GROMACS .gro file of C-alpha atoms in nm:
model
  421
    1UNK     CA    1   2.668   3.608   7.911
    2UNK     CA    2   2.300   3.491   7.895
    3UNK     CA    3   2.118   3.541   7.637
    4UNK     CA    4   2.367   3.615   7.348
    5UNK     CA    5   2.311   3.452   7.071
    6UNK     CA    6   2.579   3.556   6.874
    7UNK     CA    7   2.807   3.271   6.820
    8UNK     CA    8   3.154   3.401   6.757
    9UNK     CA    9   3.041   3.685   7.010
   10UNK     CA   10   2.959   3.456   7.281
   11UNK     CA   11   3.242   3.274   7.207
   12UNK     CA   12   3.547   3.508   7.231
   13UNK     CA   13   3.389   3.612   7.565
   14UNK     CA   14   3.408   3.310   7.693
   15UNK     CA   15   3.742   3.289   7.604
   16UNK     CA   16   3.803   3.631   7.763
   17UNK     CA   17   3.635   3.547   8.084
   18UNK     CA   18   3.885   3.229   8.135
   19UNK     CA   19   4.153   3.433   8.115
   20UNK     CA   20   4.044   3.723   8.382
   21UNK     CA   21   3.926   3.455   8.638
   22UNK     CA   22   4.312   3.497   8.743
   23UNK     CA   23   4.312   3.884   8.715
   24UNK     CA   24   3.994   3.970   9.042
   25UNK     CA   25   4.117   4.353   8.986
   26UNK     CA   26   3.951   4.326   8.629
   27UNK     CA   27   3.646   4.156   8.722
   28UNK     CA   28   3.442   4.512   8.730
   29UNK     CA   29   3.539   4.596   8.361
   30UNK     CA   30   3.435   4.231   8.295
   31UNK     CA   31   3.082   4.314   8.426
   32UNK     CA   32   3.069   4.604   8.285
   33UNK     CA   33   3.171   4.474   7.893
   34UNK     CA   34   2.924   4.175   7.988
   35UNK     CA   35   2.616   4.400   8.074
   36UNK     CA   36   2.682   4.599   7.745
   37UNK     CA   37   2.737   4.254   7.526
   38UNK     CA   38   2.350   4.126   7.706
   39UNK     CA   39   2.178   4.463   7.647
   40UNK     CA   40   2.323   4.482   7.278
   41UNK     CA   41   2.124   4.125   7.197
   42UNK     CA   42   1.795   4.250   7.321
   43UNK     CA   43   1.523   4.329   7.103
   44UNK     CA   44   1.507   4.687   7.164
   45UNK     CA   45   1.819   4.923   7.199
   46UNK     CA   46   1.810   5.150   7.460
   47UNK     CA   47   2.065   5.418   7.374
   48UNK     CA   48   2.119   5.603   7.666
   49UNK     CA   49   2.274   5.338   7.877
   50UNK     CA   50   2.447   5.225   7.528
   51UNK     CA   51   2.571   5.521   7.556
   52UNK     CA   52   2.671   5.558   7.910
   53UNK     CA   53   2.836   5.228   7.918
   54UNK     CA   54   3.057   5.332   7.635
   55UNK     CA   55   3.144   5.665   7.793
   56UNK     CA   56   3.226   5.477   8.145
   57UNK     CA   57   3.385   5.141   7.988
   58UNK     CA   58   3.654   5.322   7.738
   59UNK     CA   59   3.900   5.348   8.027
   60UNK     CA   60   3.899   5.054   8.131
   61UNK     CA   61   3.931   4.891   7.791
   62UNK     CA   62   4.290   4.969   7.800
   63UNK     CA   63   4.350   4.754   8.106
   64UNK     CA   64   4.133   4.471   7.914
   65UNK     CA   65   4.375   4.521   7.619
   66UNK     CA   66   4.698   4.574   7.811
   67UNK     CA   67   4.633   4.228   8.008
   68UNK     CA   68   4.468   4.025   7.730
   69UNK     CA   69   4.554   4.170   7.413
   70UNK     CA   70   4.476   3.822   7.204
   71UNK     CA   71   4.119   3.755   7.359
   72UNK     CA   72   4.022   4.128   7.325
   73UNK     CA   73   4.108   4.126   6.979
   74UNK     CA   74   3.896   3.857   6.878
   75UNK     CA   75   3.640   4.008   7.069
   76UNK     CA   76   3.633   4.333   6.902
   77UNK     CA   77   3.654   4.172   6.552
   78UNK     CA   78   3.411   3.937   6.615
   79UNK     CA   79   3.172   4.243   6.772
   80UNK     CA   80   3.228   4.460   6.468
   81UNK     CA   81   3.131   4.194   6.209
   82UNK     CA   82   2.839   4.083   6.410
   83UNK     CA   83   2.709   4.482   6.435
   84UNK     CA   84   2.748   4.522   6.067
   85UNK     CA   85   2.615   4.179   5.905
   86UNK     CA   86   2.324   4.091   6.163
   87UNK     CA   87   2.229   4.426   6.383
   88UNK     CA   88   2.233   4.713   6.111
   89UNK     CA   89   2.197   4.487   5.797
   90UNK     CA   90   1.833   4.506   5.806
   91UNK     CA   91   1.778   4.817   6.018
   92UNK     CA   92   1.919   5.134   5.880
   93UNK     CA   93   1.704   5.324   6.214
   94UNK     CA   94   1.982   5.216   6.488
   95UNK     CA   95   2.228   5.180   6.272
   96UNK     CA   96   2.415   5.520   6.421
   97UNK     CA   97   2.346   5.385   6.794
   98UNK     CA   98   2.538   5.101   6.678
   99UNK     CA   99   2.821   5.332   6.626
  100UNK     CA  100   2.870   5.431   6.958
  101UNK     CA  101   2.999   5.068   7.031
  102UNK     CA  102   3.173   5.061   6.706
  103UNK     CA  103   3.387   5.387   6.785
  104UNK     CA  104   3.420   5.214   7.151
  105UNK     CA  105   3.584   4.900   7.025
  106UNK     CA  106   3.835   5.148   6.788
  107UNK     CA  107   3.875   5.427   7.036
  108UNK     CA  108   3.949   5.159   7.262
  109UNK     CA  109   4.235   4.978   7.121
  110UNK     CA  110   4.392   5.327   7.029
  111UNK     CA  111   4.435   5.418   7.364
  112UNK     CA  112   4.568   5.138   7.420
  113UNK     CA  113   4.868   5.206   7.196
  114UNK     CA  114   4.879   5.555   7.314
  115UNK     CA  115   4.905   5.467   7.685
  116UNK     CA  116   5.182   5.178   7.605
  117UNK     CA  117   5.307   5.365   7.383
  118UNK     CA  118   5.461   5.026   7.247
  119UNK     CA  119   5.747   4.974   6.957
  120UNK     CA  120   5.676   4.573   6.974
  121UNK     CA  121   5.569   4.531   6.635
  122UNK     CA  122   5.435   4.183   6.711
  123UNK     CA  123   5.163   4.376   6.860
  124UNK     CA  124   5.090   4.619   6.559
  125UNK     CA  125   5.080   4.225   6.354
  126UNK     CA  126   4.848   4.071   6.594
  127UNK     CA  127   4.581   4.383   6.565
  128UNK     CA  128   4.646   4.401   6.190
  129UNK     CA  129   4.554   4.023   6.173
  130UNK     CA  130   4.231   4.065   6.367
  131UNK     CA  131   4.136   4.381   6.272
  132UNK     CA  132   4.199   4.504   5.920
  133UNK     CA  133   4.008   4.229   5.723
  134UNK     CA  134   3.707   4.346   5.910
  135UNK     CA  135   3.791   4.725   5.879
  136UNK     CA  136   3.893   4.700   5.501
  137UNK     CA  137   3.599   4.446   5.401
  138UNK     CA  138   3.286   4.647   5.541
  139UNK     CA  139   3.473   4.997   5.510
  140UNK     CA  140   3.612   4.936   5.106
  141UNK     CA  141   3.320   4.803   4.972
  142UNK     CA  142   3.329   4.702   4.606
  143UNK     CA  143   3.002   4.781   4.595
  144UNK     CA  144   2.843   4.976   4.782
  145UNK     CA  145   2.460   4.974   4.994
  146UNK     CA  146   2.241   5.167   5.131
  147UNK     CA  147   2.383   5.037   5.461
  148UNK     CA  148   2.686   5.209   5.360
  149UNK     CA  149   2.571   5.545   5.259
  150UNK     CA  150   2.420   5.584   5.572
  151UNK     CA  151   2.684   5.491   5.781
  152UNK     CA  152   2.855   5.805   5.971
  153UNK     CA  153   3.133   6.028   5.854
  154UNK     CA  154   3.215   6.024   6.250
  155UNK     CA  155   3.260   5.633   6.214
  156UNK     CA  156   3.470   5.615   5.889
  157UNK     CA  157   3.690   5.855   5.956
  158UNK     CA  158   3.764   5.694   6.289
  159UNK     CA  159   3.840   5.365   6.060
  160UNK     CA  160   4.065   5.565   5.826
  161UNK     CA  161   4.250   5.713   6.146
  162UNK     CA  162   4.303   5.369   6.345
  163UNK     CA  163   4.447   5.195   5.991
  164UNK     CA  164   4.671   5.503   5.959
  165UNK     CA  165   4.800   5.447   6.335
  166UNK     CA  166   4.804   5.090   6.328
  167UNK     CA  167   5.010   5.062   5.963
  168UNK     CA  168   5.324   5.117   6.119
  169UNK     CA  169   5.563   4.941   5.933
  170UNK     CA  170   5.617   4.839   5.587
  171UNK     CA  171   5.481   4.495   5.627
  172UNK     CA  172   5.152   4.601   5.735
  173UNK     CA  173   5.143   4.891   5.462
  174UNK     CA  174   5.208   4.621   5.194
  175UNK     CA  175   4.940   4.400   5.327
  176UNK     CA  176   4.704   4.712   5.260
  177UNK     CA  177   4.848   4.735   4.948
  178UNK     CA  178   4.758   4.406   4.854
  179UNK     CA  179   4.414   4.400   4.648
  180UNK     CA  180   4.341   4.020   4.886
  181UNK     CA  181   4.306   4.268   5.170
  182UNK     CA  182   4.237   4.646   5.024
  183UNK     CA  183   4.446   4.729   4.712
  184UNK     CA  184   4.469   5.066   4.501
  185UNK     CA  185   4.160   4.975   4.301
  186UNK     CA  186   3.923   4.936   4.608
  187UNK     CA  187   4.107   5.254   4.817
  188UNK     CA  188   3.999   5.428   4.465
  189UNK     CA  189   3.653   5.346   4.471
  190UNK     CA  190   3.643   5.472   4.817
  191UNK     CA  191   3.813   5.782   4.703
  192UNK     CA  192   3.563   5.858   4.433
  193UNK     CA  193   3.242   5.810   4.699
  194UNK     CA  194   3.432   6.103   4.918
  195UNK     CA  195   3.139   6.387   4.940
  196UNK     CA  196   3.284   6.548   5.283
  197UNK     CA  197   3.604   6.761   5.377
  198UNK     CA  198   3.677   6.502   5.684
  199UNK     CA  199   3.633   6.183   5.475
  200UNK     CA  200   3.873   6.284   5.197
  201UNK     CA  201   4.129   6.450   5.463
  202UNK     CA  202   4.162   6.121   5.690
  203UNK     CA  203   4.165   5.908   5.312
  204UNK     CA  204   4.454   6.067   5.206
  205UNK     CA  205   4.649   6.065   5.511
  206UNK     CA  206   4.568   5.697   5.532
  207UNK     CA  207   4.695   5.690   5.142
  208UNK     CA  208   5.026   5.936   5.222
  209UNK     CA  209   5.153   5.575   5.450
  210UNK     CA  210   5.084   5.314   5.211
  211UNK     CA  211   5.282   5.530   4.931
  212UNK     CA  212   5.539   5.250   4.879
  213UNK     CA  213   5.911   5.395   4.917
  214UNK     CA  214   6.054   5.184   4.562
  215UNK     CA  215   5.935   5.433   4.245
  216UNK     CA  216   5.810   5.143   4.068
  217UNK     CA  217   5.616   4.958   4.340
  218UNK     CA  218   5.480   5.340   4.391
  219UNK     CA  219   5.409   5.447   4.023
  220UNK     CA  220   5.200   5.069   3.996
  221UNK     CA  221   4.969   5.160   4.339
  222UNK     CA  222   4.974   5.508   4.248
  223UNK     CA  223   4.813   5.398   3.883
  224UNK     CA  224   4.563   5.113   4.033
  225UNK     CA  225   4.372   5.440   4.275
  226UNK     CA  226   4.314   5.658   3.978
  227UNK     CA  227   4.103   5.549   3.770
  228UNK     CA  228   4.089   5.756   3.444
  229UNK     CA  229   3.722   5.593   3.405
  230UNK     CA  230   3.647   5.742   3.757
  231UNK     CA  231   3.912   6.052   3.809
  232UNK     CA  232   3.924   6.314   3.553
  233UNK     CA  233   4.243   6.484   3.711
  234UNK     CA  234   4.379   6.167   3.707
  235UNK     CA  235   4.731   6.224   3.588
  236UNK     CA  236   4.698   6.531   3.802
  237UNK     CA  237   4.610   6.306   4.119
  238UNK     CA  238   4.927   6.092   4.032
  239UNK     CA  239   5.176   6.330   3.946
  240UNK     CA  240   5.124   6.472   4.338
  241UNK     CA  241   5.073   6.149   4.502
  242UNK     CA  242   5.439   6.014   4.345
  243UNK     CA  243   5.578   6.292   4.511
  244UNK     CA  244   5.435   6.318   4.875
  245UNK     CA  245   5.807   6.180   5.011
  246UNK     CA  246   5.966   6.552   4.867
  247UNK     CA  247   5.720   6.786   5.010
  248UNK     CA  248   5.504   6.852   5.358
  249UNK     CA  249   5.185   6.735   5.382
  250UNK     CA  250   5.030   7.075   5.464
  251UNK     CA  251   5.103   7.158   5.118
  252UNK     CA  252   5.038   6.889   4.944
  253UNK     CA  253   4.688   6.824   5.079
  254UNK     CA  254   4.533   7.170   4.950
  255UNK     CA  255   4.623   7.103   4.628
  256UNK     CA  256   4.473   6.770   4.596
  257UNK     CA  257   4.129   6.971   4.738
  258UNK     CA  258   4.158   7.202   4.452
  259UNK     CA  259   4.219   6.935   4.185
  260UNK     CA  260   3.912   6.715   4.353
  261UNK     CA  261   3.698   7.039   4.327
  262UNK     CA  262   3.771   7.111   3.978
  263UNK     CA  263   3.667   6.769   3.854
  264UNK     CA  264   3.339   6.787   4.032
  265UNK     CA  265   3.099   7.040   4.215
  266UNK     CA  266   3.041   6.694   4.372
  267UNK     CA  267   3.350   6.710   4.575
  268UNK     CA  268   3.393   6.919   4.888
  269UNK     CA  269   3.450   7.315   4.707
  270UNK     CA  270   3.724   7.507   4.897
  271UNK     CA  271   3.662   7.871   4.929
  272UNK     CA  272   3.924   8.151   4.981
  273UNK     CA  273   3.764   8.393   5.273
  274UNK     CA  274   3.860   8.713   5.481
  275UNK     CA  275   3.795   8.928   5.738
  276UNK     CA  276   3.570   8.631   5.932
  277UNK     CA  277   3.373   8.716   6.287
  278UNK     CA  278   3.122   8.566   6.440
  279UNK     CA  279   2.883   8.732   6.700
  280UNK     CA  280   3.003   8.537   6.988
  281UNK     CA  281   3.322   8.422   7.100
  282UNK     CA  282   3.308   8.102   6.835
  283UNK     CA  283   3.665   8.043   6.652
  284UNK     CA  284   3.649   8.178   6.373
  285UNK     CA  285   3.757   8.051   6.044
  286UNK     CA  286   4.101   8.207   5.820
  287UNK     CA  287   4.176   8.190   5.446
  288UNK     CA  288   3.977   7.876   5.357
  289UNK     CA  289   3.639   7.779   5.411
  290UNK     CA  290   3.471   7.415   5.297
  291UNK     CA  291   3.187   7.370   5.155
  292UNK     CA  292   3.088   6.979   5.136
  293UNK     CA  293   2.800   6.754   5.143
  294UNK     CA  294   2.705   6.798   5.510
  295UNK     CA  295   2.766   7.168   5.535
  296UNK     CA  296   3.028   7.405   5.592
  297UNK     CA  297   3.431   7.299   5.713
  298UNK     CA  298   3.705   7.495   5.841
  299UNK     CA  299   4.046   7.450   6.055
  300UNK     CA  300   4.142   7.634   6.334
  301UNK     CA  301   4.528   7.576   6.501
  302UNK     CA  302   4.490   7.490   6.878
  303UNK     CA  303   4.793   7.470   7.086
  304UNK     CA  304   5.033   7.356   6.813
  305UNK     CA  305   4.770   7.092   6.634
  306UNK     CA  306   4.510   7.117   6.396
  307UNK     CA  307   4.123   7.096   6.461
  308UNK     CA  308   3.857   7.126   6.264
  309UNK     CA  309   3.484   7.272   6.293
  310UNK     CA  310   3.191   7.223   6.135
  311UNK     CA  311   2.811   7.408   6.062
  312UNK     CA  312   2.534   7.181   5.960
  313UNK     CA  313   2.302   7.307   5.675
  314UNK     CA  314   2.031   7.215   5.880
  315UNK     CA  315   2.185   7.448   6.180
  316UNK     CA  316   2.161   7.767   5.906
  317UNK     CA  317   1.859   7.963   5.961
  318UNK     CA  318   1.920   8.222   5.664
  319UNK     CA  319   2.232   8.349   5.427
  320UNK     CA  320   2.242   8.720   5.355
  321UNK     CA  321   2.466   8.887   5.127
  322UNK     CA  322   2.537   9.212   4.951
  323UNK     CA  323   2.280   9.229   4.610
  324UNK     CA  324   2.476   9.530   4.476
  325UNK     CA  325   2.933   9.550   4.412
  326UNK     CA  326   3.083   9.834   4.288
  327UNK     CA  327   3.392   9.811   4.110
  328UNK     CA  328   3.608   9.934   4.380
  329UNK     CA  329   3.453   9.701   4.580
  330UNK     CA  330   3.670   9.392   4.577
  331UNK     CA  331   3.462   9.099   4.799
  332UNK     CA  332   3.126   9.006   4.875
  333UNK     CA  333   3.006   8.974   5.226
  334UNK     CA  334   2.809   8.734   5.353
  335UNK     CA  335   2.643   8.668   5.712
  336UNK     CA  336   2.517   8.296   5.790
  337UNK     CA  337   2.243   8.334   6.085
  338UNK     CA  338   2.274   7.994   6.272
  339UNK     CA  339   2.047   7.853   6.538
  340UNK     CA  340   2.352   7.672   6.698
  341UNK     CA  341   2.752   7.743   6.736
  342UNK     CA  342   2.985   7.568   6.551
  343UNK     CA  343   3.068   7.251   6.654
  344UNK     CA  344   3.420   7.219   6.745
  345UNK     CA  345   3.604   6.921   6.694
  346UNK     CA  346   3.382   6.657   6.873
  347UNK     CA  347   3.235   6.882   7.139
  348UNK     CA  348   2.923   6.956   7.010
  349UNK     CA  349   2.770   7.318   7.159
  350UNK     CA  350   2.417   7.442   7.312
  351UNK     CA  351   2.129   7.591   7.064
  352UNK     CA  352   2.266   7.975   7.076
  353UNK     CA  353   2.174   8.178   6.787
  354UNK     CA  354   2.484   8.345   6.653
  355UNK     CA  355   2.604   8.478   6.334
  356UNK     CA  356   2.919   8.448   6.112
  357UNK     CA  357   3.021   8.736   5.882
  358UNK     CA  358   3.250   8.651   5.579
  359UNK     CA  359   3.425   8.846   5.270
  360UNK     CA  360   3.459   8.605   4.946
  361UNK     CA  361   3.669   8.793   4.682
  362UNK     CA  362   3.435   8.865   4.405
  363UNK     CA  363   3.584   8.660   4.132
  364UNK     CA  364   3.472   8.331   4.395
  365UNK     CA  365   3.119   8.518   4.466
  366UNK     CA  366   2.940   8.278   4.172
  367UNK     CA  367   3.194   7.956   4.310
  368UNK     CA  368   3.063   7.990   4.642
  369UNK     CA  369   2.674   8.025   4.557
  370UNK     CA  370   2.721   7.792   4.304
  371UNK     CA  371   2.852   7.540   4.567
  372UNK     CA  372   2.560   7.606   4.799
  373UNK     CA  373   2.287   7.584   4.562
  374UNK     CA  374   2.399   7.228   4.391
  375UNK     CA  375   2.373   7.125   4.814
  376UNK     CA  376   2.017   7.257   4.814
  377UNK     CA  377   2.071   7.556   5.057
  378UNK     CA  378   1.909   7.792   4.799
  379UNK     CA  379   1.634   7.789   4.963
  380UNK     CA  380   1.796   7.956   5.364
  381UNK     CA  381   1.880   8.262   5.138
  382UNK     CA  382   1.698   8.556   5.275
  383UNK     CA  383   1.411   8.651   5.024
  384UNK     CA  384   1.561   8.983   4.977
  385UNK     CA  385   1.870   8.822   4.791
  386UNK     CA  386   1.740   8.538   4.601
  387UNK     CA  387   1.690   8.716   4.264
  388UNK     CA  388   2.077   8.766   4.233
  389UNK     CA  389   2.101   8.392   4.369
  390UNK     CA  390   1.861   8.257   4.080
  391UNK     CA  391   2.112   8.506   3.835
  392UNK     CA  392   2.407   8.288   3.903
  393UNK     CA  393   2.297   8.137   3.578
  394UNK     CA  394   2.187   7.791   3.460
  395UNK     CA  395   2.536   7.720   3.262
  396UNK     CA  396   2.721   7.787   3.612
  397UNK     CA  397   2.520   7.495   3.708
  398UNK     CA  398   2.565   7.284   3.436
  399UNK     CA  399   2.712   6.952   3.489
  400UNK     CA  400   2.731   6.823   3.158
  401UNK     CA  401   3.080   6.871   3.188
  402UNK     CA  402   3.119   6.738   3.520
  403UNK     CA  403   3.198   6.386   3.562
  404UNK     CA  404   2.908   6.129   3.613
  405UNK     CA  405   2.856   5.964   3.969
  406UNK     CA  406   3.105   5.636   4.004
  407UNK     CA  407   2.852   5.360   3.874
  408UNK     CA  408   2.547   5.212   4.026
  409UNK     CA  409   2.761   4.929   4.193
  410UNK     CA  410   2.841   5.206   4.419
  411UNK     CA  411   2.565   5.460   4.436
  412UNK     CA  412   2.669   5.818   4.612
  413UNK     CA  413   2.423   6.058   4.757
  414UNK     CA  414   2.512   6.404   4.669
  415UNK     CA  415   2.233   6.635   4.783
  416UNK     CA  416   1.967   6.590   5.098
  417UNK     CA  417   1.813   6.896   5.180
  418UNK     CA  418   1.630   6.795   5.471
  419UNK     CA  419   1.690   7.132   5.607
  420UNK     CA  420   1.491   7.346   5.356
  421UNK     CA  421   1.168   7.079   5.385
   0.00000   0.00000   0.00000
C-alpha cells in the first residue's frame, strides 16, 4: 500500500495482508480494500469511485471479517480514527464523502454478524474492544465542534444502531455504562444535542439496552442522563425510562417524543394528522407526522417492520392551507407542493413534483405552524396565506419559557434555512 502515510493505517494492513497471503480466493477483495486505502491518502478525493468501491467492496467485507476477524478490526478502528482526527479535522467540505467509507467499515462488520449469525460472545468482546472506544469517543463528545455538528444524521444513527447490535450482553452494556468508556452523563449530553426524529429514535433504543436490570444500578444511570440543569421533564424522562422492562417499546417511545417536545420547540414536534394523500403513488403518512430540524418525518409499516420517510425543507416548493374555519369545521388542511417524492428509507427518489394533502385538528393548527416557522419555512408559505401565518402570534413564539441551548461546550444548531435563501 504505497503511498499511505497513515501509520496505524498502513500498519494494520500490513498485518492483514500477511494473513491473506494463505487465503489466494481473497486476494481480489484485498486489491480492492488496497486501491480504496491508496486513493483515500491522495490529495484530492474523487467521490465517485469512493463511492463505487464502497458499493462493490461491502460484500466482500464479510468474507474479510469472517476469515480475519482480529486484523479487520484493527483495521477499521484504526481507519475510523484516522478519517475523523486527520482527513475531516480540518476540512468540513469532504467531510460527508468521508462518510461513505465510514458507513462501509460499520455496514460492513454488521453483515458480518447477520450472515454468521454468531452466539460466540468472544466475538461481540473482540469488536467491543476495537470498536466502541472509537465509536463512543468521537460520537459522545464532551464537547462538542463544528466537526461534529456537521457530521450526518445518516452516519450517527448508523453508530447508535451498530452499538445497539453489538451490546449484546450484560458485560458489554456495563462497559457502556461506565463513564471511562460512555457513561449516563456523556449519553445525556448527546441526548440534549438531539434536533432530528431519527437521531433521538436510534438514541433511545441504544439507551432501552443499557437500562441495567438491578433497580438501583438502574435508578443511578437513569439519574446521571437527566440532567435537571439540561432536561426540564427530567423526572418525567426518568419515571418512563425506570420502567421500559414493564411495557413495549412502541408505547413507550411516543411518549418520550411528547415529553421532549414539550420542553422545547427545539426538539423534533410530533403532530397528530388525518385523512393524508399524496398526488402520486408515494406512502403516505397515518396519525403522526414529525416535524424536526431537517424537515418533515413519518413511519410507514412494510411487510411486518417499521420504515421511516422523510421530506427535506429544501425539497418544499410552497405550503397552502385553509385562511378561513368554521366552527363545524373540525381540522385544517394543508397541501405541501414538493419538487421531489419522499424519500423512503434510504432509497432516495427522482425530482417529480408531487403534492401531499393533510388534515391537522384545529386545536394543533397554531402547534404545527408554530413548529414550521421556528425551522424557518415561513417563508415556502404561499403569499395568499401568510397573513394568518404572521397571526400565529409573537407569544406562541416565545421562548422565554423554553429551555436555553445545552452550553457553549456543546453548541447545537437549531435553524438553517438554506431553503428560503
Amino acid at each position: 500500500m504505497a503511498g499511505v502515510a497513515w501509520p496505524d493505517v498502513r500498519s494494520a494492513f500490513q498485518s492483514l495482508k500477511a494473513k491473506a497471503k494463505r487465503r489466494p480466493d481473497l486476494r481480489p477483495a484485498i486489491i480492492k480494500l488496497s486501491s480504496l486505502l491508496v486513493k483515500l491518502e491522495s490529495a484530492s478525493f474523487d467521490l465517485k469511485f469512493v463511492t463505487e468501491t464502497c458499493a462493490n467492496l461491502r460484500q466482500e467485507l464479510v468474507l474479510l471479517y469472517r476469515a480475519f476477524l482480529l486484523e479487520m478490526l484493527q483495521l477499521a478502528s484504526a481507519l475510523f480514527d484516522c478519517i475523523q482526527t486527520r482527513k475531516t479535522a480540518k476540512n468540513l467540505f469532504i467531510l460527508h464523502s468521508w462518510e461513505h467509507v465510514q458507513k462501509l467499515t460499520l455496514s460492513g462488520i454488521l453483515d458480518y454478524l447477520e450472515e454468521t449469525r454468531s452466539s460466540d460472545q468472544e466475538i461481540y468482546e473482540t469488536i467491543a474492544e476495537h470498536m466502541f472506544p472509537v465509536m463512543c469517543r468521537y460520537f459522545f463528545p464532551s464537547e462538542s465542534s463544528v466537526n461534529y455538528e456537521e457530521i450526518s444524521i445518516e452516519l450517527k444513527t448508523t453508530v447508535y444502531i451498530f452499538l445497539s447490535d453489538t451490546a449484546k450482553n450484560h458485560s458489554l452494556q456495563r462497559k457502556l455504562r461506565d463513564p471511562k468508556l460512555l457513561g449516563g452523563a456523556r449519553f445525556g449530553l448527546e441526548l440534549a444535542r438531539v434536533r432530528a426524529y431519527l437521531h433521538l429514535e436510534a438514541l433511545f433504543e441504544l439507551l432501552e439496552k443499557l437500562v441495567p436490570e438491578n433497580s438501583d444500578e438502574r435508578d443511578l444511570f437513569v439519574d446521571s442522563i437527566f440532567n435537571p440543569a439540561l432536561f426540564t421533564r427530567h423526572q418525567e424522562l426518568k419515571d418512563i425510562i425506570t420502567s421500559l422492562k414493564n411495557q413495549p417499546w412502541d408505547e413507550v417511545f411516543p411518549m418520550i417524543v411528547q415529553i421532549f417536545a414539550r420542553m422545547s420547540i427545539r426538539y423534533p414536534q410530533p403532530i397528530p394528522i388525518t385523512n393524508a394523500t399524496f398526488s402520486d403513488t408515494s406512502p403516505c403518512p397515518s396519525e403522526t407526522l414529525y416535524v424536526d430540524q431537517r424537515g418533515l418525518t413519518y413511519n410507514i409499516d412494510v411487510d411486518d417492520a417499521i420504515d421511516t420517510c422523510h421530506i427535506a425543507y429544501h425539497n418544499i416548493v410552497k405550503i397552502r392551507y385553509s385562511r378561513y374555519s368554521q366552527p363545524s369545521i373540525s381540522t385544517t388542511t394543508f397541501n405541501f407542493e414538493l419538487a421531489v417524492p419522499p424519500t423512503v428509507g434510504k432509497d432516495t427518489p427522482e425530482p417529480q413534483a408531487v403534492t401531499l394533502t393533510i388534515s391537522v385538528p384545529r386545536h394543533k393548527r397554531d402547534d404545527f405552524l408554530k413548529a414550521l416557522k421556528a425551522r424557518g419555512v415561513s417563508c415556502l408559505f404561499d403569499q395568499t396565506e401568510r397573513k394568518i401565518s404572521l397571526a400565529v402570534s409573537d407569544s406562541l413564539l416565545d421562548f422565554s419559557n423554553q429551555p436555553e441551548d445545552p452550553p457553549r461546550s456543546f453548541p447545537v444548531s437549531f435553524v438553517n434555512p438554506f431553503w428560503c435563501h
